[in-house]
Coordinates of C-alpha atoms and ligand atoms in Angstrom, one line a residue:
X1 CA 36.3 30.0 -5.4
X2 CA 35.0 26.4 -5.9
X3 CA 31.5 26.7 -6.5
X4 CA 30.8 22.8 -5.7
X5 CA 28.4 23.0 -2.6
X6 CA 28.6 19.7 -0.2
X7 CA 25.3 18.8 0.9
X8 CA 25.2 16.8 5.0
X9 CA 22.1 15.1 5.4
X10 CA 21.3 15.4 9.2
X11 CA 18.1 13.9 9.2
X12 CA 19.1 10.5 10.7
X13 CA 20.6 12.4 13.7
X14 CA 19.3 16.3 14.1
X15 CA 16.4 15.4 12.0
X16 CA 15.5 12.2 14.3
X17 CA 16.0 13.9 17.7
X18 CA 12.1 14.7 16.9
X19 CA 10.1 13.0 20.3
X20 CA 7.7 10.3 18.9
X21 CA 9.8 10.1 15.2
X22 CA 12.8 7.6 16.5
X23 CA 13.0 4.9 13.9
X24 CA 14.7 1.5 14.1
X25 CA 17.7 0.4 12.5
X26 CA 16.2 -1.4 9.5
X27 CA 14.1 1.9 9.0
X28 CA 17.2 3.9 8.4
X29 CA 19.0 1.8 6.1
X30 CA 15.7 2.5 4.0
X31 CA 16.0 6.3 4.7
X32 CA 20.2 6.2 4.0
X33 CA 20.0 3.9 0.7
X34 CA 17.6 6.4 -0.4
X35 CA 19.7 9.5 0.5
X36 CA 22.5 7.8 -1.5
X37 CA 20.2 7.6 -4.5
X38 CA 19.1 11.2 -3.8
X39 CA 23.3 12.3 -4.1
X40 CA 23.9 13.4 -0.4
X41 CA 27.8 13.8 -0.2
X42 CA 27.5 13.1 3.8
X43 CA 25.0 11.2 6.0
X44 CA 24.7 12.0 9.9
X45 CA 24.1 8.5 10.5
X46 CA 23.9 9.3 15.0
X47 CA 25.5 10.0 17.8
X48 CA 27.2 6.5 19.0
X49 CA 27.9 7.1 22.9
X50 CA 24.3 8.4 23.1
X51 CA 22.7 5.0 22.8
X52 CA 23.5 1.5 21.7
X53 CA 20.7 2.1 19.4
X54 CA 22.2 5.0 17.4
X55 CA 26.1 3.1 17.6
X56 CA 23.9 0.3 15.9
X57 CA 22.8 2.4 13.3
X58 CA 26.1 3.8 12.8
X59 CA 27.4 0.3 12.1
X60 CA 24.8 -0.6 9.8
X61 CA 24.2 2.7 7.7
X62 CA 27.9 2.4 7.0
X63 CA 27.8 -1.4 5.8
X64 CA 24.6 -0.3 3.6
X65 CA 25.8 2.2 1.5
X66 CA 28.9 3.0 -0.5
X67 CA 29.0 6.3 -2.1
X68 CA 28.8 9.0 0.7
X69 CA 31.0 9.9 3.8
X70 CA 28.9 8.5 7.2
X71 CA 29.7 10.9 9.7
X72 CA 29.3 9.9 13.5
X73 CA 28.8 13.1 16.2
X74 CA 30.8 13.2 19.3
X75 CA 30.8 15.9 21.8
X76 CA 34.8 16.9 22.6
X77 CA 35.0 13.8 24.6
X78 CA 37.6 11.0 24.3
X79 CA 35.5 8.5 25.1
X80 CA 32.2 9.9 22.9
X81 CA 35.4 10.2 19.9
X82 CA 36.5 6.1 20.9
X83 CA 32.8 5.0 20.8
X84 CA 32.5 6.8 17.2
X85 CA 35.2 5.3 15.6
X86 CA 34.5 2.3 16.5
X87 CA 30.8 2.2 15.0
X88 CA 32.4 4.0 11.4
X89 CA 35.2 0.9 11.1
X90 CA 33.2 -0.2 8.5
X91 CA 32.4 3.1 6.5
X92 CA 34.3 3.5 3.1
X93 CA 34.3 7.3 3.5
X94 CA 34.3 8.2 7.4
X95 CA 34.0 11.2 9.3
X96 CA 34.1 12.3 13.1
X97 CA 31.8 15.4 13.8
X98 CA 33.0 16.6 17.2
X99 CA 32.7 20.4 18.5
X100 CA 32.1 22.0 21.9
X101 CA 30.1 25.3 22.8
X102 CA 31.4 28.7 22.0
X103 CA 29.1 30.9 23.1
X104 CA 29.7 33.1 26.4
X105 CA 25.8 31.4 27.6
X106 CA 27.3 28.3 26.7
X107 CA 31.5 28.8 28.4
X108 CA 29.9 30.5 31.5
X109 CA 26.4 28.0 32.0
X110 CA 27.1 25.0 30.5
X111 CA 30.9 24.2 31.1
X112 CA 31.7 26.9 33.8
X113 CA 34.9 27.5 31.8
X114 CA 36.4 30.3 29.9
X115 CA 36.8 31.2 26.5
X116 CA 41.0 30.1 26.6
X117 CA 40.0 26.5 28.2
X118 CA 37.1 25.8 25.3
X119 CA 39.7 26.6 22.4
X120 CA 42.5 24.3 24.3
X121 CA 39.6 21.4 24.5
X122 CA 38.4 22.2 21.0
X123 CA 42.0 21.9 19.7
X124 CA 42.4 18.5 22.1
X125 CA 39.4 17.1 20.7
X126 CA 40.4 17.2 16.7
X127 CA 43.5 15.8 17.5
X128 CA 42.5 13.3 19.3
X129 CA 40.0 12.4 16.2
X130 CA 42.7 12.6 13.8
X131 CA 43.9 9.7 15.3
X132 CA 41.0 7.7 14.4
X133 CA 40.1 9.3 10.9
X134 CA 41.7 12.2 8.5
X135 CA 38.1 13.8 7.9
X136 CA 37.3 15.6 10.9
X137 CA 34.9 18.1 11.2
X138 CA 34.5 20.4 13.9
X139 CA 31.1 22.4 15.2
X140 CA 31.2 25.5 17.4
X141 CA 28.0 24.8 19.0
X142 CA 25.5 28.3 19.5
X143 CA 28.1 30.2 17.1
X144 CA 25.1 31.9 15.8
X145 CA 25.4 34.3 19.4
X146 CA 28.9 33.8 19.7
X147 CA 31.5 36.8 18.9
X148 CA 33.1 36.7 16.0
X149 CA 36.4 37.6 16.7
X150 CA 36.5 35.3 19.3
X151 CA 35.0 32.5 17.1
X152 CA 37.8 33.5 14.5
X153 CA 40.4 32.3 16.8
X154 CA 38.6 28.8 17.6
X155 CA 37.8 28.0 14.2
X156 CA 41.7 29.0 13.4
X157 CA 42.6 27.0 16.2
X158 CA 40.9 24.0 15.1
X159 CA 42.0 24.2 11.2
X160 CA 45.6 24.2 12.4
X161 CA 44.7 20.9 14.3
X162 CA 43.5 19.4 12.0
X163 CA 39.9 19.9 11.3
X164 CA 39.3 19.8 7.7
X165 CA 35.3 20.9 8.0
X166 CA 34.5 23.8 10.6
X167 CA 31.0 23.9 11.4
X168 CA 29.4 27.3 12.3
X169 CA 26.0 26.3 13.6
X170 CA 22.9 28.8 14.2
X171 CA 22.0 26.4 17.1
X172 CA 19.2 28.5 18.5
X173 CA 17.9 30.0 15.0
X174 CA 18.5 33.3 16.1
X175 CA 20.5 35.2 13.9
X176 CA 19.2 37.3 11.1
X177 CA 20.4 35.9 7.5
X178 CA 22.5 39.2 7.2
X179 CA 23.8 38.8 10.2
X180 CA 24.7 34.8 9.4
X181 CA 26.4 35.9 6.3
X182 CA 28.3 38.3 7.5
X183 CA 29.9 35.6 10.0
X184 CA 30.7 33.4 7.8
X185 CA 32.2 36.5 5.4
X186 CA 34.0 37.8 8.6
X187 CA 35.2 34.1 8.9
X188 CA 36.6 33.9 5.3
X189 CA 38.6 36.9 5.8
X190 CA 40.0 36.6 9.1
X191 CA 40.7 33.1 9.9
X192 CA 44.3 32.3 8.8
X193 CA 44.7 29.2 6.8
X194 CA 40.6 28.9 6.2
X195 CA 41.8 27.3 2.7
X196 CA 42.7 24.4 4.0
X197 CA 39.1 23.9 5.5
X198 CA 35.4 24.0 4.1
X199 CA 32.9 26.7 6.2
X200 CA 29.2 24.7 6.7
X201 CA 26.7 26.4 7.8
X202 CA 24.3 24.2 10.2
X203 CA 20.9 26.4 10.8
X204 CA 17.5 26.1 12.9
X205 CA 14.5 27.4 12.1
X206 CA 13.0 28.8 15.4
X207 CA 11.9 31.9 13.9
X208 CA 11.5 30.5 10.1
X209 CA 14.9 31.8 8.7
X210 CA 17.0 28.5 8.8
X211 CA 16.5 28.6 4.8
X212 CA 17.7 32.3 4.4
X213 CA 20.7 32.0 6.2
X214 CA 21.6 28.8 5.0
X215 CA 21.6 30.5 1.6
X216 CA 23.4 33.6 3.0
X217 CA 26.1 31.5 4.1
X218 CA 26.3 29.9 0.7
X219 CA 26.6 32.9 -0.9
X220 CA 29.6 34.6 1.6
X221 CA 31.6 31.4 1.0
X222 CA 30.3 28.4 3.3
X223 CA 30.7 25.4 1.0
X224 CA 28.9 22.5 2.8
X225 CA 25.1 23.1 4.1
X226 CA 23.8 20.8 6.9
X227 CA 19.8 20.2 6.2
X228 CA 17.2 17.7 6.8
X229 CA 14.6 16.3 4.9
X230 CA 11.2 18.0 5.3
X231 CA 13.2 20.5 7.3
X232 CA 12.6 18.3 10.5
X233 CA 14.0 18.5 13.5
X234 CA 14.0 19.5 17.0
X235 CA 11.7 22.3 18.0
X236 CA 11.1 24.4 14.7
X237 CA 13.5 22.1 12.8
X238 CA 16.2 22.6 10.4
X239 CA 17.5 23.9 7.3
X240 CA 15.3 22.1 4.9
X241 CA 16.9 19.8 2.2
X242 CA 14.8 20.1 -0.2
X243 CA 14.7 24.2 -0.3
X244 CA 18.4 24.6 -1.2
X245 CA 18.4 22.1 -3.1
X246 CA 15.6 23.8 -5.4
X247 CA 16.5 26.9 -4.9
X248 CA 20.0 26.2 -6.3
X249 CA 18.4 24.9 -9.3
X250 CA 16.0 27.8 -10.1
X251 CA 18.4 29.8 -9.4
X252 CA 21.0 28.5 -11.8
X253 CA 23.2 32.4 -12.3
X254 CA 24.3 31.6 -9.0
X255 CA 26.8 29.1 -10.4
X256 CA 26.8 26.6 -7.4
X257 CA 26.5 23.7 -8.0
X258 CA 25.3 20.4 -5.8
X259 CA 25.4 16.3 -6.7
X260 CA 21.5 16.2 -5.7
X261 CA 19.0 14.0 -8.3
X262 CA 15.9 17.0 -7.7
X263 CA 13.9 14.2 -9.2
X264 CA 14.1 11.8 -6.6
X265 CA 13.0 14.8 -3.7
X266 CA 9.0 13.9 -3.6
X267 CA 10.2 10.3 -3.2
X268 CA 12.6 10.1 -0.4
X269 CA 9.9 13.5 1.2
X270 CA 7.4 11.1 1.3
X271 CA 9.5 7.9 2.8
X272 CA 10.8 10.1 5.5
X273 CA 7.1 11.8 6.4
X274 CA 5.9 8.0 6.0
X275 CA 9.1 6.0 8.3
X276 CA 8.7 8.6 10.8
X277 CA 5.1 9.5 10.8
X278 CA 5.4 13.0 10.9
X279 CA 3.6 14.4 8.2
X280 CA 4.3 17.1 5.9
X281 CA 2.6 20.7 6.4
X282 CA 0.6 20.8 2.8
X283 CA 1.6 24.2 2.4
X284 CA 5.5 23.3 2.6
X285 CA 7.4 25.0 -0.1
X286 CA 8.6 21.9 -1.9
X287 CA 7.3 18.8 -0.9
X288 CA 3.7 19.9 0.5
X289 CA 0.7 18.6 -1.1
X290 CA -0.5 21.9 -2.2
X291 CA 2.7 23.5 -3.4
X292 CA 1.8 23.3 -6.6
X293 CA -2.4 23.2 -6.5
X294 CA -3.2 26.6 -7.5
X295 CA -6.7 27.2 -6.6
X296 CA -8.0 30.9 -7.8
X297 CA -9.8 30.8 -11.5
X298 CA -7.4 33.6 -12.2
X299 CA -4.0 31.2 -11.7
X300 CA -5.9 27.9 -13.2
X301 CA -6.9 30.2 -16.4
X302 CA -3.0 31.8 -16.3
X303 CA -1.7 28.1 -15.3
X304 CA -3.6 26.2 -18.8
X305 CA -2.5 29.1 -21.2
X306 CA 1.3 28.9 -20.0
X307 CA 2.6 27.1 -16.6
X308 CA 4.9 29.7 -16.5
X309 CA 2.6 32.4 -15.7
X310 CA 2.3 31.4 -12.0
X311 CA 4.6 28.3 -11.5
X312 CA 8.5 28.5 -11.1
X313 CA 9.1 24.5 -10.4
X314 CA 8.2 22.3 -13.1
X315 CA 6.8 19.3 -10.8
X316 CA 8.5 16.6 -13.1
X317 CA 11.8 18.1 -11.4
X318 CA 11.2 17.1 -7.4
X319 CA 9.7 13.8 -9.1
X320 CA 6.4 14.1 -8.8
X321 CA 4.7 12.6 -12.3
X322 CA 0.9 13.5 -13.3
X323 CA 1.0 10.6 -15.5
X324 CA 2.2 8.0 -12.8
X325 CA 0.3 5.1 -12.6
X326 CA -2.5 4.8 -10.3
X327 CA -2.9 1.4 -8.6
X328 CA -6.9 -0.3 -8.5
X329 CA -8.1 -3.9 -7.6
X330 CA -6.6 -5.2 -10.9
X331 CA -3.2 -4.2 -10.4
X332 CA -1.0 -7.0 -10.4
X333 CA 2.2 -7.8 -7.9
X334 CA 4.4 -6.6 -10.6
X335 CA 3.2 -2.7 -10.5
X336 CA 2.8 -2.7 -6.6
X337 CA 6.7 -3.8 -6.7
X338 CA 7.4 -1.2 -9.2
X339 CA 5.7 1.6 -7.9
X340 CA 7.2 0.6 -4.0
X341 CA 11.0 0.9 -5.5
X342 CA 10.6 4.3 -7.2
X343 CA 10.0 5.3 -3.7
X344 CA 13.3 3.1 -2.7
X345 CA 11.5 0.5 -1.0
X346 CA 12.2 -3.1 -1.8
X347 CA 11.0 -5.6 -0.6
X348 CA 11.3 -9.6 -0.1
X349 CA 9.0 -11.7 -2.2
X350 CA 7.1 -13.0 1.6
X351 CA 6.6 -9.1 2.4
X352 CA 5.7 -7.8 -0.9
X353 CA 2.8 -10.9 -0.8
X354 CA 2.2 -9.6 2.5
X355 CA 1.7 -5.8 1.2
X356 CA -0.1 -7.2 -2.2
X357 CA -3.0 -8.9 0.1
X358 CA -3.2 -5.5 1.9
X359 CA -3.3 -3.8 -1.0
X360 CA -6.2 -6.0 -2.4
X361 CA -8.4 -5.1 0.9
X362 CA -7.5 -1.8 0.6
X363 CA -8.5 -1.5 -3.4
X364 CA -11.6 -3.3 -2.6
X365 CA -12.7 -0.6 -0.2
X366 CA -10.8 2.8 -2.4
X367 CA -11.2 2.9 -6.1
X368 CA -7.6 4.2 -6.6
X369 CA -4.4 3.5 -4.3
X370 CA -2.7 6.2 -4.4
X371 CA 1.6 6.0 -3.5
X372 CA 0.7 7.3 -0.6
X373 CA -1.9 4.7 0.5
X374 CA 1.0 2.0 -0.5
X375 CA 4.0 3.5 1.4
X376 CA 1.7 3.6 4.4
X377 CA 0.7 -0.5 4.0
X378 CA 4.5 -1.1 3.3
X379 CA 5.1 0.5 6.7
X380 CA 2.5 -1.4 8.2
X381 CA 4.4 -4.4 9.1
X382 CA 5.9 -2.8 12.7
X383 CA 2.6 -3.3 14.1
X384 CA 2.7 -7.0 13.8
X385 CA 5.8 -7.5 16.2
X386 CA 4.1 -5.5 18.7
X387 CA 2.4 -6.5 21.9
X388 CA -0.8 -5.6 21.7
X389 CA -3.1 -5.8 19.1
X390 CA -6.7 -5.8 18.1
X391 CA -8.4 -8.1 17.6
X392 CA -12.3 -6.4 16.9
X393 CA -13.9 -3.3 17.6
X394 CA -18.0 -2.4 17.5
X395 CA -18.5 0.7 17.6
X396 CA -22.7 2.2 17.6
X397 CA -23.4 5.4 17.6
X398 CA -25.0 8.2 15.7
X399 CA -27.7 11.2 15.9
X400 CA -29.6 10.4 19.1
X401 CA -28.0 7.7 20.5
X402 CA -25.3 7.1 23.4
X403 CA -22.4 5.5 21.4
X404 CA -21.0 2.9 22.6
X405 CA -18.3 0.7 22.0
X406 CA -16.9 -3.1 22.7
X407 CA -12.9 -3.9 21.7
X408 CA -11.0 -7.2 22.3
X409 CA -7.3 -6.7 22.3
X410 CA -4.8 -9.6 21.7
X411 CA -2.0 -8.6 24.6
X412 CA 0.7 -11.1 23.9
X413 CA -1.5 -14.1 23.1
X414 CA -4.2 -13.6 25.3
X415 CA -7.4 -12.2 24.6
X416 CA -9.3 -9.6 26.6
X417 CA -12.7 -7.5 25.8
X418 CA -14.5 -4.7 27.3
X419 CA -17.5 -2.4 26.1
X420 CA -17.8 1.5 27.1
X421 CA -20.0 4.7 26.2
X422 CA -18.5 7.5 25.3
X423 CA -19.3 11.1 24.2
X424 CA -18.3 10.3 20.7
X425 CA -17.8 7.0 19.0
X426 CA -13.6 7.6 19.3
X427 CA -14.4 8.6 22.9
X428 CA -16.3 5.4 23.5
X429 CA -13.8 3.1 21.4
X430 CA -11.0 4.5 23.9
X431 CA -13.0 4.4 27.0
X432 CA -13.4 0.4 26.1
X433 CA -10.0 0.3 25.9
X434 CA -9.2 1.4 28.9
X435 CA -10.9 -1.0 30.7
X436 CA -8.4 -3.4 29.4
X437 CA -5.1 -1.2 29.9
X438 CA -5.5 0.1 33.0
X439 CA -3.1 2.8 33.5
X440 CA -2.8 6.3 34.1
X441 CA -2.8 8.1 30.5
X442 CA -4.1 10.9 29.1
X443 CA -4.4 11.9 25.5
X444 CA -2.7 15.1 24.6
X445 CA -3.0 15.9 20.6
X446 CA -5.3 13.7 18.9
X447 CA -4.8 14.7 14.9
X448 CA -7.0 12.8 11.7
X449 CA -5.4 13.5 8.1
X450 CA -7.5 12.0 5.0
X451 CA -4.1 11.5 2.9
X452 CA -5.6 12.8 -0.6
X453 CA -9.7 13.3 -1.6
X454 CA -12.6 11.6 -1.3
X455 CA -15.0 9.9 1.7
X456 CA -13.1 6.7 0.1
X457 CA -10.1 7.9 1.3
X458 CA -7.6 6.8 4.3
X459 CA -7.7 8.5 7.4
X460 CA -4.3 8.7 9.7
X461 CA -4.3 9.6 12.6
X462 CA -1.7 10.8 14.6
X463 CA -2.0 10.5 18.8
X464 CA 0.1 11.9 22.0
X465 CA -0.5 10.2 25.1
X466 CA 1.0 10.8 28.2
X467 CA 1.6 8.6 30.9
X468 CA 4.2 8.3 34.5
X469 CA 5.5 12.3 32.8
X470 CA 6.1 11.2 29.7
X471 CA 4.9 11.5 26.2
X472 CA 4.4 8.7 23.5
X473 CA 3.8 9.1 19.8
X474 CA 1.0 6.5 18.3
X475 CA 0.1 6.3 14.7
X476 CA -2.8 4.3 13.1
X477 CA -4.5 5.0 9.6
X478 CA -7.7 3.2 8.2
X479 CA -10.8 4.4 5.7
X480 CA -12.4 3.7 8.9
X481 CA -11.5 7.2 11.3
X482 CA -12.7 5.0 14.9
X483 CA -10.4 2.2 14.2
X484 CA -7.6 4.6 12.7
X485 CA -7.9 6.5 15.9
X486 CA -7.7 3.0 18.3
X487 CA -4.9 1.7 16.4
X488 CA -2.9 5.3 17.2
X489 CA -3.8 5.0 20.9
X490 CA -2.7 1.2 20.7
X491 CA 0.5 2.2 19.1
X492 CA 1.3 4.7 21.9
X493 CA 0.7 1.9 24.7
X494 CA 2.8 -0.7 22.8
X495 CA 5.6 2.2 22.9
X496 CA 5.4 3.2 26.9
X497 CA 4.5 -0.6 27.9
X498 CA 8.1 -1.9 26.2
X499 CA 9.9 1.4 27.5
X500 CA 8.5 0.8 31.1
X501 CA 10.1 -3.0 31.2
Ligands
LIG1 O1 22.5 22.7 16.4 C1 23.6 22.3 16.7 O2 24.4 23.1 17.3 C2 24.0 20.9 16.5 C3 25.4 20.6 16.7 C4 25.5 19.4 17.7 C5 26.1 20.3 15.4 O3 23.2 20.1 16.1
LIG2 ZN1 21.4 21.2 15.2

């Protein structure tokens, strides 16, 4: 058996159905140029009939980048399968992703058909794709509770049409990683003609076993994976990118074999936690801040005499260098540029200035900028097209006194100040606000992350407000916690005030 293993990113559709993390066209070219650099074989660039948005994205990710297949996802719909061909005309590798539910919840609930019908609309659907493009892959959505004899027929059914990629997805993260590899084993030795298609496995993590059955399909035949960067996506998320990929490589006797650059991981983690906002949990395997801080004397004394002793990953592998350069106030243009494109972001000689000046305010106030401080100022620049702005913020308070504050927004041109008391000086901060924007909200998760060490440091903040049943996603970050905090709530309003017109 062919031991090359095809790796499909899904974070720029799976990954991105996330609420609050949607980013904008622009954003993911940055994410797919980088993904290309990292050695993806196939971006999920979106699902075109869903929004104009995503059939944008489509459009662009496949003018942007050269090297691997863009795949569009349809549901087994003519017109969804129309709408995706036309946003991959201009991709040099193109595939359609189309697939239908297989499950008996999914026949009986959500189609109020029967098993025969879904096969004969499965079958209908990769033809009709063929039409458009010869890679056509096909997902058996919820195949992770659907029988496998029966799901033996539909994925025969859909190799004989056509389908060169069969997709068994875990849709629900339910299944037990035995129990995933033995349906895709069951698969490679029932299925008439399954040489003439690849297996992928396509796994959520819903009770923290996406990984393990990812890597139990692998190693019962599937040859394409479907993960996400930082393991994001919907509910619990997905298989995570950067676990296979590592895993793969420590464990080398397995003989498979991937076109991933391990040393470009940390950079394209950190673009994707930064685009999207979402940051990483620091005890992810992989990419988390403390996977490799070992804390006990007894691991730091093992850890000096041989890194060996209690460390499996070299760091220098996922990319992350000890000697990398630290940026301070005398840093010129030059290393700011430099250190911006090893994390894939380049930038135009009126932004980088842009960033540099930030950068200066920011060094003036931190002794060291860290790569995170400067991917977060490079991703600054979305809060200048937005509405509302502001302008300045007082904020009193301390041990004995009331706080209060007074804020002056900028709402598209016009100015407007109020002053409020507050338990708290955030309280107080967004109380004043308030009497600016007044509409119904209410803040639901209210998170503050210093980003490395230090009192020096940056704070982000991450915000939830709801408003009129719906939930926005705000993000501000500052060395100053009260202003961080006001710029996440003000980043939420400018989201449900353009939504709402
Ligand atoms: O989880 C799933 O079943 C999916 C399919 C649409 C591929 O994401
Ligand atoms: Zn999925």
């Amino acid at each position: 058996m062919n031991n090359r293993l095809y790796i499909f990113d899904t974070t720029l559709r799976d990954g991105e159905q996330v609420p609050g993390c949607q980013l904008n066209t622009v954003e993911k070219i940055q994410v797919a140029r980088q993904l290309e650099k990292l050695g993806v074989d196939v971006i999920e660039a979106g699902f075109p009939i869903s929004s104009p948005g995503d059939f944008n994205s489509v459009i662009e990710i496949s003018k942007a980048v050269t090297w691997p297949t863009i795949c569009a996802l349809t549901r087994a719909v003519e017109k969804d399968i129309d709408c995706a061909a036309e946003a991959l005309q201009y991709a040099k590798h193109k595939r359609i992703h189309t697939g239908i539910g297989t499950s008996d919840m999914h026949i009986r609930y959500k189609f109020n058909s029967t098993r025969k019908e879904i096969i004969e609309r499965a079958v209908a659907a990769v033809k009709y794709a063929k039409r458009y493009v010869e890679d056509v892959e096909f997902y058996a959505e919820d195949a992770g509770r659907t029988d496998n004899e029966y799901l033996a027929q539909v994925v025969e059914a859909v190799i004989k049409a056509g389908a060169t990629v069969v997709n068994i997805p875990d849709t629900t993260g339910y299944c037990l990683p035995s129990e995933y590899g033995a349906k895709i084993k069951y698969l490679m030795e029932h299925v008439d003609g399954i040489d003439k298609a690849i297996l992928s496995t396509h796994c959520h993590n819903d009770l923290g076993m996406a990984t393990a059955c990812t890597l139990e399909g692998v190693l019962n035949g599937a040859r394409q994976v479907e993960v996400t960067i930082n393991g994001i996506g919907e509910r619990a998320g997905n298989t995570s990118e950067e676990e296979i990929a590592m895993i793969l490589k420590c464990h080398a006797h397995l003989g498979i074999e991937t076109n991933i650059n391990t040393q470009r991981i940390a950079a394209t983690s950190r673009m994707v936690s930064s685009l999207m906002n979402m940051p990483v949990q620091p005890n992810k395997a992989i990419v988390g801040r403390n996977a490799f801080a070992h804390s006990s004397g007894i691991h730091q004394d093992g850890v000096l005499k041989n890194v060996q002793t209690y460390e499996i990953i070299d760091p220098k592998d996922i990319g992350i260098d000890d000697n990398a350069i630290i940026l301070t106030a005398r840093s010129g243009h030059a290393a700011l540029k430099h250190r911006l494109e090893v994390h894939g972001i380049e930038l135009d000689e009126e932004r980088l200035d842009q960033v540099y000046e930030e950068f200066l305010r920011l060094a003036d106030k931190k002794k060291e900028v860290t790569d995170d401080d400067i991917l977060m100022l490079a991703g600054a620049d979305r809060a200048e097209s937005r509405n509302i702005k502001i302008v300045n913020l007082q904020v009193t308070g301390g041990v004995g006194i009331r706080p209060v504050a007074a804020i002056t927004l900028d709402i598209a041109g016009e100015q407007f100040s109020a002053a409020a008391e507050g338990n708290g000086p955030v309280d107080a901060a967004i109380n004043a606000l308030k009497q600016i924007i007044r509409r119904k909200m209410t803040l639901k998760e209210f998170t503050i992350q210093a980003i490395n060490r230090g009192s020096d440091d940056v704070g982000k903040v991450h915000m939830q407000v709801e408003h009129e049943g719906h939930l926005y996603y705000g993000f501000g970050a500052s060395t100053d916690i009260i202003a961080a905090s006001v710029e996440a709530y003000v980043d939420c309003i400018n989201k449900f005030r353009k939504t709402s017109h």
